[in-house]
């Protein structure tokens, strides 16, 4: 039974939310209104008022921090909030036990093998659940799971499990590779992997065909296994795009470790434990910029430009080239703006300005989470359900392996546009305010007293630009 139609103001941004129209054994994707509110007309307030209020909230937050937050509460204070509150011994014993780790690995491998079966043996139709698993569960669901539970992908990663199995067979140590991972590479490989994913998702014209998506996954697994064999498990911590992504978002959860024990602490305390690493700014910039591009590519300006510009129309695959360049600009722009603001910050003799972008890049993580919630919360809620329904029949044979085949998608969020609008705007604003707090706390720990206020003004201006630009794109989509 097809799902009921949704309000006509909805828009679809992801390839997996298209409805298939069979032509032979293939499909032509037809846009269906599947997720999120459509634009400014659905919001209970005007775009100008929302942007003005958000900027005012950010400026007021900075002013309050400047007056009331004169010493660092997280950075450089390991015995303070970062120490957290220890969980009961029985809970710590369960969460750190070998049995729990094995159960997580088994869960990850079962989902991996089930998805691989759908990818290899399933039909090349958009009803194949592999598309939803790839674009919705893996990309968006991983964010929400990590924000609630911590670094989920590190716990269930199938590539880590396969690497562990190979190490057991060969009698080697999975933590030790043939070579030491070069520190100068840092997170740069992860940023390239994330850009490759968002390019496939948002730009590549054949992203709704099974072959290219299957090939992307095969290359990912091959590169990860090769890297793990050469550099050991340290490779995954630095270079696996999904582990780096999940771990960064997991810093906003309440779960952490201190002196070998599981602790509960505030997300700000967790966030302060992010270690500055080469390529960290590139990672957060790709995550932030690609989400903004996802809105921009649906804006009337870009749609009109892509369809009417003579230069674009005159090139073979002109729209793909234009989208690729735009995605590259959007992915690089946050890094350039933030690096410029950080470099303009006044420092003391013991701190080099060129080191500041990596040191302060952790403060962008709350902004990323805010944008993910604003853009994809309803999409994950609805299309995630639809994927679970389709996953019960991975080979399109009429099977119902999971017992979910006759379930119906609940579209409750989409039928409450005012609530959804408030969630969207609120997520963006809260993300930026938390980012300002994280940036301020680290700044007062690093900057000389005479520069702790004026020295942060360039960073405040960058945050204002991110807030107003993000909300503008949210309304324009």
Coordinates of N, CA, C and O in Angstrom, one line a residue, residues 51-211:
X51 N 16.6 35.6 11.4 CA 18.0 35.9 11.3 C 18.4 36.9 12.3 O 19.5 36.8 13.0
X52 N 17.6 38.0 12.4 CA 18.0 39.0 13.4 C 18.0 38.5 14.8 O 18.9 38.8 15.6
X53 N 17.0 37.7 15.2 CA 16.9 37.1 16.5 C 18.1 36.2 16.8 O 18.6 36.2 17.9
X54 N 18.5 35.4 15.8 CA 19.6 34.5 16.0 C 20.9 35.2 16.2 O 21.7 34.9 17.0
X55 N 21.1 36.2 15.3 CA 22.4 37.0 15.5 C 22.4 37.7 16.8 O 23.4 37.8 17.5
X56 N 21.2 38.3 17.3 CA 21.1 38.9 18.6 C 21.5 37.9 19.7 O 22.2 38.3 20.6
X57 N 20.9 36.7 19.6 CA 21.2 35.7 20.6 C 22.7 35.4 20.7 O 23.2 35.2 21.8
X58 N 23.3 35.3 19.5 CA 24.7 35.0 19.5 C 25.6 36.2 20.1 O 26.5 35.9 20.9
X59 N 25.2 37.4 19.8 CA 26.0 38.5 20.3 C 25.7 38.7 21.8 O 26.7 38.9 22.6
X60 N 24.5 38.5 22.2 CA 24.2 38.6 23.7 C 25.0 37.5 24.4 O 25.5 37.7 25.5
X61 N 25.0 36.3 23.9 CA 25.7 35.2 24.5 C 27.2 35.5 24.7 O 27.8 35.3 25.7
X62 N 27.8 36.1 23.6 CA 29.2 36.5 23.7 C 29.4 37.5 24.8 O 30.4 37.5 25.5
X63 N 28.5 38.5 24.8 CA 28.6 39.6 25.8 C 28.5 39.0 27.3 O 29.3 39.4 28.1
X64 N 27.6 38.1 27.5 CA 27.5 37.5 28.8 C 28.7 36.7 29.1 O 29.3 36.7 30.3
X65 N 29.3 35.9 28.1 CA 30.5 35.1 28.4 C 31.7 36.0 28.7 O 32.5 35.7 29.6
X66 N 31.8 37.2 28.0 CA 32.9 38.1 28.2 C 32.9 38.6 29.7 O 33.9 38.8 30.3
X67 N 31.7 38.8 30.2 CA 31.6 39.4 31.6 C 31.6 38.3 32.7 O 32.2 38.5 33.7
X68 N 31.0 37.1 32.4 CA 30.9 36.1 33.5 C 31.8 34.9 33.4 O 31.9 34.1 34.3
X69 N 32.5 34.8 32.2 CA 33.3 33.6 32.0 C 34.8 34.0 31.8 O 35.2 34.1 30.6
X70 N 35.5 34.4 32.9 CA 36.8 35.0 32.7 C 37.9 33.9 32.8 O 39.0 34.2 32.4
X71 N 37.6 32.7 33.3 CA 38.6 31.7 33.4 C 38.1 30.4 32.7 O 36.9 30.2 32.7
X72 N 39.0 29.6 32.2 CA 38.5 28.4 31.5 C 37.9 27.4 32.5 O 38.4 27.2 33.6
X73 N 36.8 26.8 32.1 CA 36.1 25.8 32.9 C 36.4 24.4 32.5 O 36.1 23.4 33.2
X74 N 36.8 24.2 31.3 CA 37.0 22.9 30.7 C 38.5 22.7 30.3 O 39.2 21.8 30.7
X75 N 39.0 23.6 29.4 CA 40.4 23.4 28.9 C 41.4 23.7 30.1 O 41.2 24.7 30.8
X76 N 42.3 22.8 30.2 CA 43.3 23.0 31.2 C 42.9 22.7 32.6 O 43.5 23.1 33.6
X77 N 41.7 22.0 32.8 CA 41.2 21.8 34.1 C 40.7 20.3 34.2 O 39.5 20.0 34.2
X78 N 41.7 19.3 34.1 CA 41.3 17.9 34.0 C 40.5 17.4 35.2 O 39.9 16.4 35.1
X79 N 40.7 18.1 36.4 CA 40.0 17.6 37.6 C 38.6 18.3 37.7 O 37.9 18.0 38.7
X80 N 38.2 19.1 36.8 CA 37.0 19.8 36.9 C 35.9 19.1 36.2 O 35.8 17.8 36.3
X81 N 35.0 19.8 35.4 CA 33.9 19.1 34.7 C 34.3 18.0 33.8 O 33.5 17.1 33.5
X82 N 35.6 18.1 33.2 CA 36.0 17.1 32.3 C 36.1 15.7 33.0 O 35.9 14.7 32.4
X83 N 36.4 15.7 34.3 CA 36.5 14.4 35.0 C 35.1 13.7 35.0 O 35.0 12.5 35.1
X84 N 34.0 14.5 35.0 CA 32.7 13.9 34.9 C 32.3 13.2 36.2 O 33.0 13.2 37.2
X85 N 31.2 12.5 36.1 CA 30.6 11.7 37.2 C 30.7 10.2 36.8 O 30.1 9.8 35.8
X86 N 31.4 9.4 37.6 CA 31.5 8.0 37.3 C 30.1 7.3 37.3 O 29.3 7.6 38.2
X87 N 29.9 6.4 36.4 CA 28.7 5.6 36.4 C 28.9 4.5 37.4 O 30.0 4.2 37.9
X88 N 27.8 3.9 37.8 CA 27.9 2.7 38.8 C 28.8 1.7 38.3 O 29.0 1.4 37.0
X89 N 29.5 0.9 39.2 CA 30.5 -0.1 38.8 C 29.9 -1.1 37.9 O 30.6 -1.6 37.0
X90 N 28.6 -1.5 38.1 CA 28.1 -2.6 37.3 C 27.9 -2.1 35.9 O 28.2 -2.9 34.9
X91 N 27.5 -0.8 35.7 CA 27.4 -0.3 34.3 C 28.7 -0.1 33.7 O 28.9 -0.5 32.5
X92 N 29.7 0.3 34.4 CA 31.1 0.4 33.8 C 31.6 -0.9 33.4 O 32.2 -1.1 32.4
X93 N 31.3 -1.9 34.3 CA 31.7 -3.3 34.0 C 31.1 -3.8 32.7 O 31.8 -4.5 31.9
X94 N 29.8 -3.5 32.5 CA 29.1 -4.0 31.3 C 29.7 -3.3 30.1 O 30.0 -3.9 29.0
X95 N 29.7 -2.0 30.1 CA 30.1 -1.2 28.9 C 31.6 -1.4 28.5 O 31.9 -1.2 27.4
X96 N 32.4 -1.8 29.5 CA 33.8 -2.0 29.1 C 34.2 -3.4 29.0 O 35.3 -3.8 28.8
X97 N 33.2 -4.3 29.1 CA 33.4 -5.8 29.0 C 33.7 -6.2 27.6 O 33.3 -5.6 26.6
X98 N 34.4 -7.4 27.5 CA 34.7 -8.0 26.2 C 33.4 -8.4 25.5 O 33.2 -8.3 24.3
X99 N 32.4 -8.9 26.4 CA 31.2 -9.4 25.8 C 30.4 -8.2 25.1 O 29.8 -8.4 24.0
X100 N 30.4 -7.1 25.7 CA 29.7 -5.9 25.1 C 30.4 -5.5 23.8 O 29.7 -5.2 22.8
X101 N 31.7 -5.5 23.8 CA 32.5 -5.1 22.6 C 32.2 -6.1 21.5 O 32.0 -5.8 20.3
X102 N 32.2 -7.4 21.8 CA 31.9 -8.5 20.8 C 30.5 -8.3 20.3 O 30.2 -8.5 19.1
X103 N 29.5 -8.0 21.2 CA 28.1 -7.9 20.7 C 28.0 -6.7 19.8 O 27.3 -6.8 18.8
X104 N 28.7 -5.6 20.0 CA 28.7 -4.5 19.1 C 29.3 -4.8 17.8 O 28.7 -4.4 16.7
X105 N 30.4 -5.6 17.8 CA 31.0 -6.0 16.5 C 30.1 -6.9 15.7 O 30.0 -6.8 14.5
X106 N 29.4 -7.8 16.4 CA 28.5 -8.7 15.7 C 27.4 -8.0 15.1 O 27.0 -8.2 14.0
X107 N 26.8 -7.0 15.9 CA 25.7 -6.2 15.3 C 26.2 -5.5 14.1 O 25.5 -5.5 13.0
X108 N 27.3 -4.8 14.1 CA 27.8 -4.1 12.9 C 28.0 -5.0 11.7 O 27.7 -4.7 10.6
X109 N 28.6 -6.2 12.0 CA 28.8 -7.2 10.9 C 27.5 -7.7 10.3 O 27.4 -7.9 9.1
X110 N 26.5 -8.0 11.1 CA 25.2 -8.5 10.7 C 24.6 -7.4 9.7 O 24.1 -7.8 8.6
X111 N 24.6 -6.2 10.2 CA 24.0 -5.1 9.3 C 24.8 -5.0 8.1 O 24.2 -4.8 7.0
X112 N 26.1 -5.0 8.2 CA 27.0 -4.9 7.0 C 26.7 -6.0 6.0 O 26.5 -5.8 4.8
X113 N 26.7 -7.3 6.4 CA 26.4 -8.4 5.5 C 25.0 -8.4 4.9 O 24.8 -8.7 3.8
X114 N 24.1 -8.0 5.7 CA 22.7 -7.8 5.2 C 22.6 -6.8 4.2 O 21.9 -7.0 3.1
X115 N 23.3 -5.7 4.4 CA 23.3 -4.6 3.4 C 24.0 -5.0 2.2 O 23.6 -4.7 1.0
X116 N 25.1 -5.7 2.3 CA 25.9 -6.2 1.2 C 25.1 -7.1 0.3 O 25.2 -7.1 -0.9
X117 N 24.3 -8.0 1.0 CA 23.4 -8.9 0.2 C 22.4 -8.1 -0.6 O 22.2 -8.5 -1.8
X118 N 21.8 -7.1 0.0 CA 20.9 -6.2 -0.8 C 21.6 -5.5 -1.9 O 21.0 -5.4 -3.0
X119 N 22.8 -5.1 -1.7 CA 23.6 -4.4 -2.8 C 24.0 -5.3 -3.9 O 24.0 -4.9 -5.1
X120 N 24.4 -6.5 -3.6 CA 25.0 -7.4 -4.6 C 23.9 -8.2 -5.3 O 23.9 -8.4 -6.5
X121 N 22.9 -8.7 -4.5 CA 21.9 -9.6 -5.0 C 20.6 -8.9 -5.3 O 19.7 -9.5 -6.0
X122 N 20.4 -7.7 -4.7 CA 19.1 -7.0 -4.9 C 18.9 -6.4 -6.3 O 19.8 -6.3 -7.1
X123 N 17.7 -6.0 -6.6 CA 17.3 -5.4 -7.8 C 17.8 -4.0 -7.9 O 18.0 -3.3 -6.9
X124 N 18.1 -3.5 -9.1 CA 18.6 -2.1 -9.3 C 17.4 -1.2 -9.4 O 17.1 -0.6 -10.4
X125 N 16.7 -1.1 -8.3 CA 15.5 -0.3 -8.2 C 15.6 0.5 -6.9 O 16.3 0.1 -5.9
X126 N 15.0 1.6 -6.9 CA 15.0 2.5 -5.7 C 14.2 1.9 -4.5 O 14.3 2.5 -3.4
X127 N 13.5 0.9 -4.8 CA 12.8 0.2 -3.6 C 13.8 -0.7 -2.9 O 13.5 -1.3 -1.9
X128 N 15.0 -0.9 -3.5 CA 16.1 -1.6 -2.8 C 16.5 -0.9 -1.5 O 16.9 0.3 -1.6
X129 N 16.4 -1.6 -0.4 CA 16.7 -0.8 0.9 C 18.1 -0.4 1.0 O 18.4 0.4 1.9
X130 N 19.0 -0.9 0.1 CA 20.4 -0.5 0.2 C 20.6 1.0 0.1 O 21.4 1.6 0.7
X131 N 19.8 1.7 -0.8 CA 19.9 3.1 -0.9 C 19.5 3.8 0.4 O 20.2 4.8 0.8
X132 N 18.5 3.4 1.1 CA 18.1 4.0 2.3 C 19.1 3.7 3.4 O 19.4 4.6 4.2
X133 N 19.7 2.5 3.4 CA 20.7 2.2 4.4 C 22.0 3.1 4.2 O 22.6 3.6 5.1
X134 N 22.3 3.3 2.9 CA 23.5 4.0 2.6 C 23.3 5.5 2.8 O 24.1 6.2 3.5
X135 N 22.3 6.1 2.3 CA 22.1 7.6 2.4 C 21.4 8.0 3.6 O 21.6 9.2 4.0
X136 N 20.6 7.2 4.3 CA 19.8 7.7 5.4 C 20.3 7.1 6.7 O 20.7 7.8 7.6
X137 N 20.4 5.8 6.8 CA 20.8 5.2 8.1 C 22.3 5.5 8.3 O 22.7 5.9 9.4
X138 N 23.2 5.3 7.3 CA 24.6 5.4 7.6 C 25.0 6.9 7.7 O 25.8 7.3 8.6
X139 N 24.5 7.7 6.8 CA 24.9 9.1 6.8 C 24.3 10.0 7.9 O 24.9 10.7 8.6
X140 N 22.9 9.9 8.0 CA 22.2 10.7 9.0 C 22.0 10.0 10.3 O 22.2 10.6 11.4
X141 N 21.6 8.8 10.2 CA 21.3 8.0 11.4 C 22.6 7.9 12.3 O 22.5 7.9 13.6
X142 N 23.7 7.8 11.7 CA 25.0 7.8 12.5 C 25.2 9.0 13.3 O 25.7 9.0 14.4
X143 N 24.7 10.2 12.8 CA 24.9 11.4 13.5 C 24.0 11.4 14.8 O 24.5 11.7 15.9
X144 N 22.8 11.0 14.7 CA 21.9 11.0 15.8 C 22.3 10.0 16.8 O 22.2 10.2 18.0
X145 N 22.7 8.8 16.3 CA 23.2 7.7 17.2 C 24.4 8.2 18.0 O 24.5 7.9 19.2
X146 N 25.4 8.8 17.3 CA 26.6 9.3 18.0 C 26.3 10.4 19.0 O 27.0 10.4 20.0
X147 N 25.4 11.3 18.6 CA 25.1 12.4 19.6 C 24.4 11.8 20.8 O 24.6 12.5 21.9
X148 N 23.8 10.7 20.8 CA 23.1 10.1 21.9 C 24.1 9.1 22.7 O 24.1 9.1 23.9
X149 N 24.9 8.4 21.9 CA 25.6 7.3 22.5 C 27.1 7.4 22.5 O 27.8 6.6 23.1
X150 N 27.6 8.4 21.8 CA 29.1 8.5 21.7 C 29.6 8.0 20.3 O 28.8 7.8 19.4
X151 N 30.8 7.6 20.2 CA 31.4 7.2 18.9 C 30.9 5.8 18.5 O 31.6 4.8 18.6
X152 N 29.7 5.8 18.0 CA 29.1 4.5 17.6 C 29.9 3.7 16.6 O 30.0 2.5 16.6
X153 N 30.3 4.5 15.5 CA 31.0 3.7 14.4 C 32.2 3.0 14.8 O 32.5 1.9 14.3
X154 N 33.0 3.6 15.8 CA 34.2 2.9 16.3 C 33.8 1.6 16.9 O 34.6 0.6 16.8
X155 N 32.7 1.5 17.6 CA 32.3 0.3 18.3 C 31.7 -0.8 17.3 O 31.9 -1.9 17.6
X156 N 31.1 -0.4 16.2 CA 30.5 -1.4 15.4 C 31.1 -1.5 14.0 O 30.7 -2.3 13.2
X157 N 32.2 -0.7 13.7 CA 32.8 -0.6 12.4 C 33.1 -2.0 11.8 O 33.9 -2.7 12.4
X158 N 32.5 -2.4 10.7 CA 32.8 -3.7 10.1 C 34.2 -3.8 9.6 O 34.8 -4.8 9.5
X159 N 34.8 -2.6 9.1 CA 36.1 -2.7 8.6 C 37.1 -3.0 9.7 O 38.1 -3.7 9.6
X160 N 36.8 -2.4 10.9 CA 37.7 -2.8 12.1 C 37.6 -4.3 12.4 O 38.5 -4.9 12.8
X161 N 36.3 -4.8 12.3 CA 36.1 -6.2 12.6 C 36.8 -7.1 11.6 O 37.5 -8.1 12.0
X162 N 36.7 -6.8 10.3 CA 37.4 -7.6 9.3 C 38.9 -7.5 9.5 O 39.7 -8.5 9.4
X163 N 39.4 -6.3 9.8 CA 40.9 -6.1 10.1 C 41.3 -6.9 11.3 O 42.4 -7.6 11.3
X164 N 40.5 -7.0 12.3 CA 40.8 -7.8 13.5 C 40.8 -9.3 13.1 O 41.7 -10.0 13.6
X165 N 39.9 -9.7 12.3 CA 39.8 -11.1 11.9 C 41.1 -11.5 11.1 O 41.7 -12.5 11.3
X166 N 41.5 -10.6 10.2 CA 42.8 -10.9 9.4 C 44.0 -10.9 10.4 O 44.9 -11.7 10.2
X167 N 44.0 -10.1 11.4 CA 45.1 -10.0 12.3 C 45.2 -11.3 13.1 O 46.2 -11.9 13.4
X168 N 44.0 -11.8 13.5 CA 43.9 -13.1 14.3 C 44.5 -14.2 13.4 O 45.2 -15.1 13.9
X169 N 44.1 -14.2 12.2 CA 44.5 -15.3 11.3 C 46.0 -15.3 11.1 O 46.7 -16.3 11.1
X170 N 46.6 -14.1 10.9 CA 48.0 -13.9 10.6 C 48.8 -13.9 11.9 O 50.1 -13.9 11.8
X171 N 48.2 -13.8 13.1 CA 48.9 -13.7 14.3 C 49.5 -12.4 14.6 O 50.5 -12.3 15.4
X172 N 49.1 -11.4 14.0 CA 49.6 -10.0 14.2 C 48.7 -9.2 15.2 O 47.6 -9.6 15.5
X173 N 49.2 -8.0 15.5 CA 48.5 -7.1 16.4 C 47.7 -6.1 15.6 O 48.4 -5.4 14.8
X174 N 46.4 -6.1 15.7 CA 45.6 -5.1 14.9 C 46.0 -3.7 15.1 O 45.7 -2.8 14.3
X175 N 46.5 -3.4 16.3 CA 46.9 -2.0 16.6 C 48.2 -1.6 16.0 O 48.5 -0.4 16.0
X176 N 49.0 -2.5 15.6 CA 50.3 -2.2 15.1 C 50.3 -2.6 13.6 O 50.1 -3.8 13.2
X177 N 50.6 -1.7 12.7 CA 50.7 -1.9 11.3 C 52.2 -2.1 10.9 O 53.1 -2.1 11.7
X178 N 52.4 -2.1 9.6 CA 53.7 -2.2 9.1 C 54.5 -0.9 9.2 O 55.7 -0.9 9.3
X179 N 53.7 0.2 9.2 CA 54.3 1.5 9.3 C 53.6 2.3 10.3 O 52.4 2.1 10.7
X180 N 54.2 3.4 10.8 CA 53.5 4.3 11.7 C 52.8 5.3 10.8 O 53.3 5.8 9.8
X181 N 51.6 5.7 11.3 CA 50.7 6.6 10.5 C 51.4 8.0 10.6 O 51.6 8.5 11.7
X182 N 51.6 8.6 9.4 CA 52.3 10.0 9.5 C 51.4 11.0 10.1 O 50.2 11.2 9.8
X183 N 52.0 11.7 11.1 CA 51.2 12.7 11.9 C 50.8 13.8 11.0 O 49.7 14.4 11.2
X184 N 51.6 14.1 9.9 CA 51.2 15.3 9.1 C 50.0 15.0 8.2 O 49.3 15.9 7.8
X185 N 49.6 13.7 8.1 CA 48.4 13.4 7.3 C 47.1 13.7 8.1 O 46.1 14.2 7.6
X186 N 47.2 13.4 9.4 CA 46.1 13.7 10.3 C 44.8 13.2 9.8 O 44.6 12.1 9.4
X187 N 43.8 14.2 9.8 CA 42.5 13.9 9.3 C 42.3 14.2 7.8 O 41.1 14.2 7.3
X188 N 43.3 14.5 7.1 CA 43.1 14.9 5.7 C 42.5 13.8 4.9 O 41.6 14.0 4.1
X189 N 42.9 12.5 5.0 CA 42.2 11.5 4.3 C 40.8 11.4 4.6 O 39.9 11.1 3.7
X190 N 40.4 11.6 5.9 CA 39.0 11.5 6.2 C 38.2 12.7 5.6 O 37.1 12.5 5.1
X191 N 38.8 13.8 5.5 CA 38.1 15.0 4.8 C 37.9 14.6 3.3 O 36.8 15.0 2.8
X192 N 38.9 14.0 2.7 CA 38.7 13.6 1.3 C 37.6 12.6 1.1 O 36.8 12.6 0.2
X193 N 37.5 11.6 2.0 CA 36.5 10.6 2.0 C 35.1 11.2 2.2 O 34.2 10.8 1.5
X194 N 35.0 12.1 3.1 CA 33.7 12.8 3.3 C 33.3 13.6 2.1 O 32.1 13.6 1.7
X195 N 34.2 14.3 1.5 CA 33.9 15.0 0.3 C 33.5 14.1 -0.8 O 32.5 14.4 -1.6
X196 N 34.1 12.9 -1.0 CA 33.7 12.0 -2.0 C 32.3 11.5 -1.7 O 31.5 11.3 -2.7
X197 N 31.9 11.3 -0.5 CA 30.6 10.9 -0.2 C 29.5 11.9 -0.5 O 28.5 11.6 -1.2
X198 N 29.8 13.2 -0.1 CA 28.8 14.2 -0.4 C 28.7 14.5 -1.8 O 27.6 14.9 -2.4
X199 N 29.8 14.4 -2.6 CA 29.8 14.6 -4.0 C 28.9 13.5 -4.7 O 28.1 13.8 -5.5
X200 N 29.1 12.3 -4.3 CA 28.2 11.2 -4.8 C 26.7 11.5 -4.5 O 25.9 11.3 -5.3
X201 N 26.5 11.9 -3.3 CA 25.1 12.1 -2.8 C 24.4 13.3 -3.4 O 23.3 13.2 -3.8
X202 N 25.2 14.4 -3.5 CA 24.5 15.7 -3.9 C 24.8 16.1 -5.4 O 24.0 16.9 -5.9
X203 N 25.8 15.6 -6.0 CA 26.2 16.0 -7.3 C 26.1 15.0 -8.4 O 25.5 15.2 -9.5
X204 N 26.6 13.8 -8.1 CA 26.7 12.8 -9.2 C 25.3 12.4 -9.8 O 24.4 12.1 -9.0
X205 N 25.2 12.5 -11.1 CA 23.8 12.4 -11.7 C 23.3 10.9 -11.6 O 22.1 10.7 -11.8
X206 N 24.2 10.0 -11.4 CA 23.7 8.6 -11.3 C 23.8 8.0 -9.9 O 24.0 6.8 -9.7
X207 N 23.6 8.8 -8.9 CA 23.7 8.4 -7.5 C 22.5 7.6 -7.1 O 22.4 7.0 -6.1
X208 N 21.4 7.5 -8.0 CA 20.3 6.6 -7.7 C 20.4 5.3 -8.4 O 19.4 4.5 -8.5
X209 N 21.5 5.0 -9.0 CA 21.7 3.7 -9.6 C 22.6 2.8 -8.7 O 23.5 3.3 -8.0
X210 N 22.3 1.5 -8.7 CA 23.0 0.7 -7.7 C 24.4 0.5 -8.0 O 25.3 0.4 -7.0
X211 N 24.8 0.4 -9.2 CA 26.2 0.2 -9.6 C 27.2 1.2 -9.0 O 28.2 0.8 -8.3

